mmCIF file of C-alpha atoms and ligand atoms in Angstrom:
data_model
loop_
_atom_site.group_PDB
_atom_site.id
_atom_site.type_symbol
_atom_site.label_atom_id
_atom_site.label_comp_id
_atom_site.label_asym_id
_atom_site.label_seq_id
_atom_site.Cartn_x
_atom_site.Cartn_y
_atom_site.Cartn_z
ATOM 1 C CA MET A 10 -0.031 0.002 -0.015
ATOM 2 C CA VAL A 11 1.352 3.411 -1.057
ATOM 3 C CA LYS A 12 0.034 6.826 -0.340
ATOM 4 C CA VAL A 13 1.729 9.624 -2.304
ATOM 5 C CA ILE A 14 1.475 13.411 -2.667
ATOM 6 C CA MET A 15 2.536 15.085 -5.836
ATOM 7 C CA LEU A 16 3.625 18.506 -4.797
ATOM 8 C CA GLY A 17 4.715 21.337 -7.045
ATOM 9 C CA PRO A 18 3.582 24.694 -8.760
ATOM 10 C CA PRO A 19 0.578 24.607 -11.161
ATOM 11 C CA GLY A 20 1.862 23.279 -14.546
ATOM 12 C CA ALA A 21 4.684 21.111 -13.042
ATOM 13 C CA GLY A 22 3.014 17.840 -14.330
ATOM 14 C CA LYS A 23 1.429 16.709 -11.161
ATOM 15 C CA GLY A 24 -1.704 15.445 -12.964
ATOM 16 C CA THR A 25 0.011 14.254 -16.060
ATOM 17 C CA TYR A 26 2.383 12.053 -14.077
ATOM 18 C CA ALA A 27 -0.128 10.967 -11.418
ATOM 19 C CA THR A 28 -2.646 9.753 -14.086
ATOM 20 C CA ARG A 29 0.178 7.643 -15.695
ATOM 21 C CA MET A 30 1.481 6.242 -12.397
ATOM 22 C CA ALA A 31 -1.986 5.280 -11.074
ATOM 23 C CA PRO A 32 -2.556 2.217 -13.480
ATOM 24 C CA LYS A 33 0.869 0.901 -12.828
ATOM 25 C CA LEU A 34 0.368 0.981 -9.068
ATOM 26 C CA GLY A 35 -3.244 0.024 -9.244
ATOM 27 C CA ILE A 36 -4.472 2.795 -7.062
ATOM 28 C CA PRO A 37 -6.558 6.003 -8.015
ATOM 29 C CA THR A 38 -5.438 9.476 -8.683
ATOM 30 C CA ILE A 39 -7.250 11.889 -6.402
ATOM 31 C CA SER A 40 -7.272 15.474 -7.860
ATOM 32 C CA THR A 41 -8.834 18.167 -5.707
ATOM 33 C CA GLY A 42 -8.940 20.365 -8.762
ATOM 34 C CA ASP A 43 -11.232 17.801 -10.625
ATOM 35 C CA LEU A 44 -13.211 17.137 -7.296
ATOM 36 C CA LEU A 45 -13.887 20.868 -6.997
ATOM 37 C CA ARG A 46 -14.668 21.240 -10.702
ATOM 38 C CA ALA A 47 -17.180 18.407 -10.478
ATOM 39 C CA ALA A 48 -18.964 20.297 -7.734
ATOM 40 C CA ARG A 49 -19.229 23.554 -9.597
ATOM 41 C CA ASP A 50 -22.938 23.063 -10.219
ATOM 42 C CA ASP A 51 -23.572 22.263 -6.650
ATOM 43 C CA PRO A 52 -26.556 24.477 -5.459
ATOM 44 C CA GLU A 53 -24.806 25.086 -1.916
ATOM 45 C CA ILE A 54 -20.967 25.419 -2.720
ATOM 46 C CA GLY A 55 -20.786 25.670 -6.415
ATOM 47 C CA GLY A 56 -20.862 29.595 -6.526
ATOM 48 C CA ILE A 57 -18.080 29.828 -4.108
ATOM 49 C CA ILE A 58 -16.020 27.111 -5.968
ATOM 50 C CA ARG A 59 -16.428 28.952 -9.265
ATOM 51 C CA LYS A 60 -15.422 32.334 -7.947
ATOM 52 C CA TYR A 61 -12.116 31.085 -6.444
ATOM 53 C CA GLN A 62 -11.230 28.709 -9.135
ATOM 54 C CA ASP A 63 -11.837 31.098 -11.975
ATOM 55 C CA SER A 64 -9.658 33.794 -10.613
ATOM 56 C CA GLY A 65 -6.973 31.256 -9.704
ATOM 57 C CA GLU A 66 -7.309 31.615 -6.130
ATOM 58 C CA LEU A 67 -7.421 28.847 -3.606
ATOM 59 C CA VAL A 68 -10.846 27.403 -2.612
ATOM 60 C CA PRO A 69 -11.439 27.776 1.194
ATOM 61 C CA ASP A 70 -9.638 24.989 3.145
ATOM 62 C CA GLU A 71 -12.871 23.941 4.719
ATOM 63 C CA ILE A 72 -14.612 23.013 1.377
ATOM 64 C CA VAL A 73 -11.278 21.324 -0.135
ATOM 65 C CA ILE A 74 -10.878 19.219 2.989
ATOM 66 C CA ASN A 75 -14.326 18.110 3.183
ATOM 67 C CA ALA A 76 -14.498 17.129 -0.498
ATOM 68 C CA LEU A 77 -11.186 15.186 0.035
ATOM 69 C CA LYS A 78 -12.301 13.399 3.136
ATOM 70 C CA LYS A 79 -15.344 12.193 1.423
ATOM 71 C CA ARG A 80 -13.359 10.988 -1.583
ATOM 72 C CA LEU A 81 -10.886 9.094 0.726
ATOM 73 C CA GLU A 82 -13.713 7.201 2.311
ATOM 74 C CA LYS A 83 -14.579 5.388 -1.049
ATOM 75 C CA ASP A 84 -13.381 1.819 -1.392
ATOM 76 C CA ASP A 85 -10.986 2.320 -4.092
ATOM 77 C CA ALA A 86 -8.891 4.551 -1.923
ATOM 78 C CA LYS A 87 -8.467 1.997 0.698
ATOM 79 C CA ASN A 88 -5.372 0.412 -0.809
ATOM 80 C CA GLY A 89 -3.494 3.683 -1.440
ATOM 81 C CA PHE A 90 -3.780 6.718 -3.725
ATOM 82 C CA ILE A 91 -2.046 9.481 -5.409
ATOM 83 C CA LEU A 92 -2.928 13.075 -4.271
ATOM 84 C CA ASP A 93 -2.667 15.521 -7.040
ATOM 85 C CA GLY A 94 -3.257 19.141 -5.825
ATOM 86 C CA PHE A 95 -3.750 18.559 -2.255
ATOM 87 C CA PRO A 96 -2.349 19.738 0.228
ATOM 88 C CA ARG A 97 -1.684 23.235 -0.965
ATOM 89 C CA THR A 98 -1.639 24.989 2.410
ATOM 90 C CA ILE A 99 -0.015 24.115 5.721
ATOM 91 C CA GLU A 100 -3.474 24.077 7.088
ATOM 92 C CA GLN A 101 -4.615 21.423 4.620
ATOM 93 C CA ALA A 102 -1.462 19.386 5.345
ATOM 94 C CA LYS A 103 -2.243 19.430 9.015
ATOM 95 C CA ALA A 104 -5.737 18.377 8.425
ATOM 96 C CA LEU A 105 -4.462 15.529 6.238
ATOM 97 C CA GLU A 106 -2.405 14.210 8.997
ATOM 98 C CA GLY A 107 -5.592 13.765 11.023
ATOM 99 C CA ILE A 108 -7.006 11.792 8.238
ATOM 100 C CA THR A 109 -4.249 9.394 6.911
ATOM 101 C CA ASN A 110 -0.607 8.752 6.773
ATOM 102 C CA ILE A 111 1.231 9.587 3.750
ATOM 103 C CA ASN A 112 4.301 7.563 2.731
ATOM 104 C CA VAL A 113 6.030 9.847 0.326
ATOM 105 C CA VAL A 114 5.864 13.308 -1.119
ATOM 106 C CA ILE A 115 7.245 13.723 -4.703
ATOM 107 C CA ASN A 116 8.292 17.369 -5.043
ATOM 108 C CA LEU A 117 8.389 18.386 -8.717
ATOM 109 C CA ASP A 118 10.967 21.132 -9.264
ATOM 110 C CA VAL A 119 10.368 23.126 -12.431
ATOM 111 C CA PRO A 120 11.692 26.502 -13.350
ATOM 112 C CA GLU A 121 9.117 29.293 -13.588
ATOM 113 C CA GLU A 122 9.543 30.165 -17.282
ATOM 114 C CA ILE A 123 8.670 26.534 -18.176
ATOM 115 C CA ILE A 124 5.612 26.605 -16.063
ATOM 116 C CA ILE A 125 4.321 29.834 -17.617
ATOM 117 C CA LYS A 126 5.032 28.539 -21.243
ATOM 118 C CA ARG A 127 3.322 25.153 -20.424
ATOM 119 C CA LEU A 128 0.108 26.582 -18.694
ATOM 120 C CA SER A 129 -0.595 29.152 -21.363
ATOM 121 C CA SER A 130 -0.360 26.505 -24.069
ATOM 122 C CA ARG A 131 -2.502 24.039 -22.218
ATOM 123 C CA ARG A 132 -5.868 22.918 -23.695
ATOM 124 C CA ILE A 133 -8.416 20.714 -22.415
ATOM 125 C CA CYS A 134 -11.466 18.859 -23.801
ATOM 126 C CA PRO A 135 -14.608 20.162 -22.066
ATOM 127 C CA LYS A 136 -16.396 16.880 -22.743
ATOM 128 C CA CYS A 137 -13.994 14.053 -21.784
ATOM 129 C CA GLY A 138 -11.362 15.927 -19.803
ATOM 130 C CA THR A 139 -8.296 14.907 -21.708
ATOM 131 C CA ILE A 140 -5.404 17.337 -21.504
ATOM 132 C CA TYR A 141 -3.450 18.630 -24.415
ATOM 133 C CA ASN A 142 -0.571 21.045 -24.942
ATOM 134 C CA LEU A 143 -0.165 23.015 -28.232
ATOM 135 C CA LEU A 144 3.630 22.906 -27.755
ATOM 136 C CA TYR A 145 4.160 19.157 -27.007
ATOM 137 C CA LEU A 146 1.072 17.269 -26.566
ATOM 138 C CA LYS A 147 -0.805 18.248 -29.496
ATOM 139 C CA PRO A 148 -4.063 16.819 -30.724
ATOM 140 C CA LYS A 149 -3.965 15.137 -34.182
ATOM 141 C CA VAL A 150 -6.261 17.797 -35.643
ATOM 142 C CA ASP A 151 -5.752 21.232 -34.518
ATOM 143 C CA GLU A 152 -7.865 22.313 -31.442
ATOM 144 C CA ILE A 153 -9.990 19.058 -31.685
ATOM 145 C CA CYS A 154 -10.126 16.190 -29.004
ATOM 146 C CA ASP A 155 -8.589 13.001 -30.373
ATOM 147 C CA LYS A 156 -10.905 10.941 -28.297
ATOM 148 C CA CYS A 157 -14.196 12.467 -28.692
ATOM 149 C CA GLY A 158 -14.037 14.998 -31.565
ATOM 150 C CA THR A 159 -14.948 18.055 -29.243
ATOM 151 C CA LYS A 160 -13.491 21.560 -29.857
ATOM 152 C CA LEU A 161 -10.802 22.129 -27.142
ATOM 153 C CA ILE A 162 -10.958 25.072 -24.775
ATOM 154 C CA GLN A 163 -8.580 27.022 -22.645
ATOM 155 C CA ARG A 164 -9.508 26.769 -18.815
ATOM 156 C CA ASP A 165 -10.188 30.340 -17.539
ATOM 157 C CA ASP A 166 -7.458 30.063 -14.898
ATOM 158 C CA ASP A 167 -5.021 29.039 -17.684
ATOM 159 C CA LYS A 168 -5.266 32.713 -19.086
ATOM 160 C CA PRO A 169 -2.249 35.130 -18.396
ATOM 161 C CA GLU A 170 -3.637 37.131 -15.504
ATOM 162 C CA ALA A 171 -4.884 33.976 -13.679
ATOM 163 C CA ILE A 172 -1.509 32.121 -14.144
ATOM 164 C CA LYS A 173 0.276 34.938 -12.504
ATOM 165 C CA GLU A 174 -1.937 34.786 -9.586
ATOM 166 C CA ARG A 175 -1.770 31.052 -9.333
ATOM 167 C CA LEU A 176 2.187 31.423 -9.129
ATOM 168 C CA LYS A 177 2.137 34.041 -6.415
ATOM 169 C CA ILE A 178 -0.250 31.923 -4.383
ATOM 170 C CA TYR A 179 1.966 28.942 -4.887
ATOM 171 C CA HIS A 180 4.845 30.795 -3.495
ATOM 172 C CA GLU A 181 2.920 32.168 -0.545
ATOM 173 C CA LYS A 182 0.879 29.239 0.537
ATOM 174 C CA THR A 183 2.168 25.876 -0.935
ATOM 175 C CA GLU A 184 5.935 26.285 -1.229
ATOM 176 C CA PRO A 185 6.265 26.276 2.534
ATOM 177 C CA LEU A 186 5.131 22.503 2.265
ATOM 178 C CA ILE A 187 8.505 21.597 0.783
ATOM 179 C CA ASP A 188 10.120 22.312 4.240
ATOM 180 C CA PHE A 189 7.245 20.819 6.127
ATOM 181 C CA TYR A 190 7.565 17.394 4.494
ATOM 182 C CA LYS A 191 11.426 17.723 4.251
ATOM 183 C CA GLU A 192 11.456 17.900 8.171
ATOM 184 C CA LYS A 193 9.247 14.718 8.255
ATOM 185 C CA GLY A 194 11.907 13.033 6.105
ATOM 186 C CA ILE A 195 9.436 12.096 3.347
ATOM 187 C CA LEU A 196 10.317 14.488 0.637
ATOM 188 C CA MET A 197 11.740 13.348 -2.620
ATOM 189 C CA THR A 198 12.481 15.935 -5.219
ATOM 190 C CA VAL A 199 12.331 15.357 -9.085
ATOM 191 C CA THR A 200 13.784 18.267 -11.214
ATOM 192 C CA THR A 201 12.614 19.163 -14.835
ATOM 193 C CA ASP A 202 14.954 21.110 -16.873
ATOM 194 C CA ARG A 203 13.419 21.434 -20.240
ATOM 195 C CA ILE A 204 9.919 22.019 -21.366
ATOM 196 C CA ASP A 205 9.412 18.907 -23.539
ATOM 197 C CA VAL A 206 10.713 16.160 -21.136
ATOM 198 C CA PRO A 207 8.493 13.037 -22.091
ATOM 199 C CA PRO A 208 6.157 12.323 -19.134
ATOM 200 C CA GLU A 209 7.225 8.754 -19.335
ATOM 201 C CA GLU A 210 10.903 9.824 -18.543
ATOM 202 C CA GLN A 211 9.677 11.623 -15.322
ATOM 203 C CA VAL A 212 7.174 8.755 -14.333
ATOM 204 C CA ASP A 213 10.124 6.273 -14.539
ATOM 205 C CA LYS A 214 12.205 8.367 -12.261
ATOM 206 C CA ILE A 215 9.224 8.568 -9.778
ATOM 207 C CA MET A 216 8.709 4.820 -10.035
ATOM 208 C CA SER A 217 12.330 4.160 -9.302
ATOM 209 C CA ILE A 218 12.087 6.331 -6.163
ATOM 210 C CA LEU A 219 9.178 4.382 -4.763
ATOM 211 C CA LYS A 220 11.110 1.188 -5.421
ATOM 212 C CA GLU A 221 14.326 2.497 -3.755
ATOM 213 C CA LYS A 222 12.263 3.361 -0.810
ATOM 214 C CA LYS A 223 10.728 0.026 -0.802
ATOM 215 C CA LEU A 224 7.123 1.373 -1.037
ATOM 216 C CA ILE A 225 6.245 -0.814 -4.149
HETATM 217 P P1 ADP B 320 -3.472 23.314 -11.352
HETATM 218 O O1 ADP B 320 -2.573 22.146 -10.605
HETATM 219 O O2 ADP B 320 -3.019 23.282 -12.824
HETATM 220 O O3 ADP B 320 -3.434 24.515 -10.736
HETATM 221 P P2 ADP B 320 -5.970 22.130 -10.342
HETATM 222 O O4 ADP B 320 -6.797 21.567 -11.136
HETATM 223 O O5 ADP B 320 -5.102 21.475 -9.487
HETATM 224 O O6 ADP B 320 -4.962 22.860 -11.422
HETATM 225 O O7 ADP B 320 -6.561 23.335 -9.562
HETATM 226 C C1 ADP B 320 -7.298 24.415 -10.143
HETATM 227 C C2 ADP B 320 -7.893 25.236 -9.121
HETATM 228 O O8 ADP B 320 -8.734 24.421 -8.232
HETATM 229 C C3 ADP B 320 -6.945 26.018 -8.219
HETATM 230 O O9 ADP B 320 -6.538 27.151 -8.793
HETATM 231 C C4 ADP B 320 -7.831 26.219 -6.806
HETATM 232 O O10 ADP B 320 -8.737 27.316 -7.175
HETATM 233 C C5 ADP B 320 -8.629 24.915 -6.827
HETATM 234 N N1 ADP B 320 -7.968 23.937 -5.940
HETATM 235 C C6 ADP B 320 -7.618 22.697 -6.374
HETATM 236 N N2 ADP B 320 -7.090 21.921 -5.293
HETATM 237 C C7 ADP B 320 -7.217 22.968 -4.243
HETATM 238 C C8 ADP B 320 -6.745 22.865 -2.959
HETATM 239 N N3 ADP B 320 -6.023 21.807 -2.328
HETATM 240 N N4 ADP B 320 -6.932 23.822 -2.029
HETATM 241 C C9 ADP B 320 -7.654 24.993 -2.581
HETATM 242 N N5 ADP B 320 -7.969 25.105 -3.806
HETATM 243 C C10 ADP B 320 -7.783 24.101 -4.733
HETATM 244 ZN ZN1 ZN B 321 -12.740 14.746 -25.545
#
């Protein structure tokens, strides 16, 4: 059983790597960004989620922690999981300690210029959720989803103003988690130094770390 956190700035590749590792490990990827996006139409909390997500700000801890707690109670999370996008604040990390034990934190270290280029060229399929990148993960036909033929869109929070805001928030609120987990002795850093590193190369690195640490 392995419980992994993917840590890193937006656009570092957390989701891209997590969704490729999950089938190899036989455990689910749990993305709080996806959990929150799925609740955007909720009559009670949908309005709050939309307001924060669209501006690139963090959704209030209470809402995120509740959503995560519920998700972790599902059967498929009982044998381990990969967290993508959670925790993003010290508050959330402390709440997580009260819910479950984490084995390893994979810290994705990516230079800011790469992040900005990647995020602004990211496109998603509004229907099936597949992620593309106009620079290196292109759809076969321009701007059209390979899987379902839908026209791709740019997320509101991938637009330049929101990207700046998300990076600022990452430095203020999320980066302190690096030291938090370093002190606990479970932080492993994986560095990216060029924009077009094939995801499989990074996934292999992460899988070797899990093996070295005898977690798989
Ligand atoms: P990315 O990793 O590219 O920023 P995500 O899908 O993980 O994209 O997150 C999108 C948005 O969802 C965030 O900007 C934030 O508004 C919200 N969100 C996701 N996870 C959290 C979290 N753990 N705490 C607070 N807000 C979150
Ligand atoms: Zn699609």
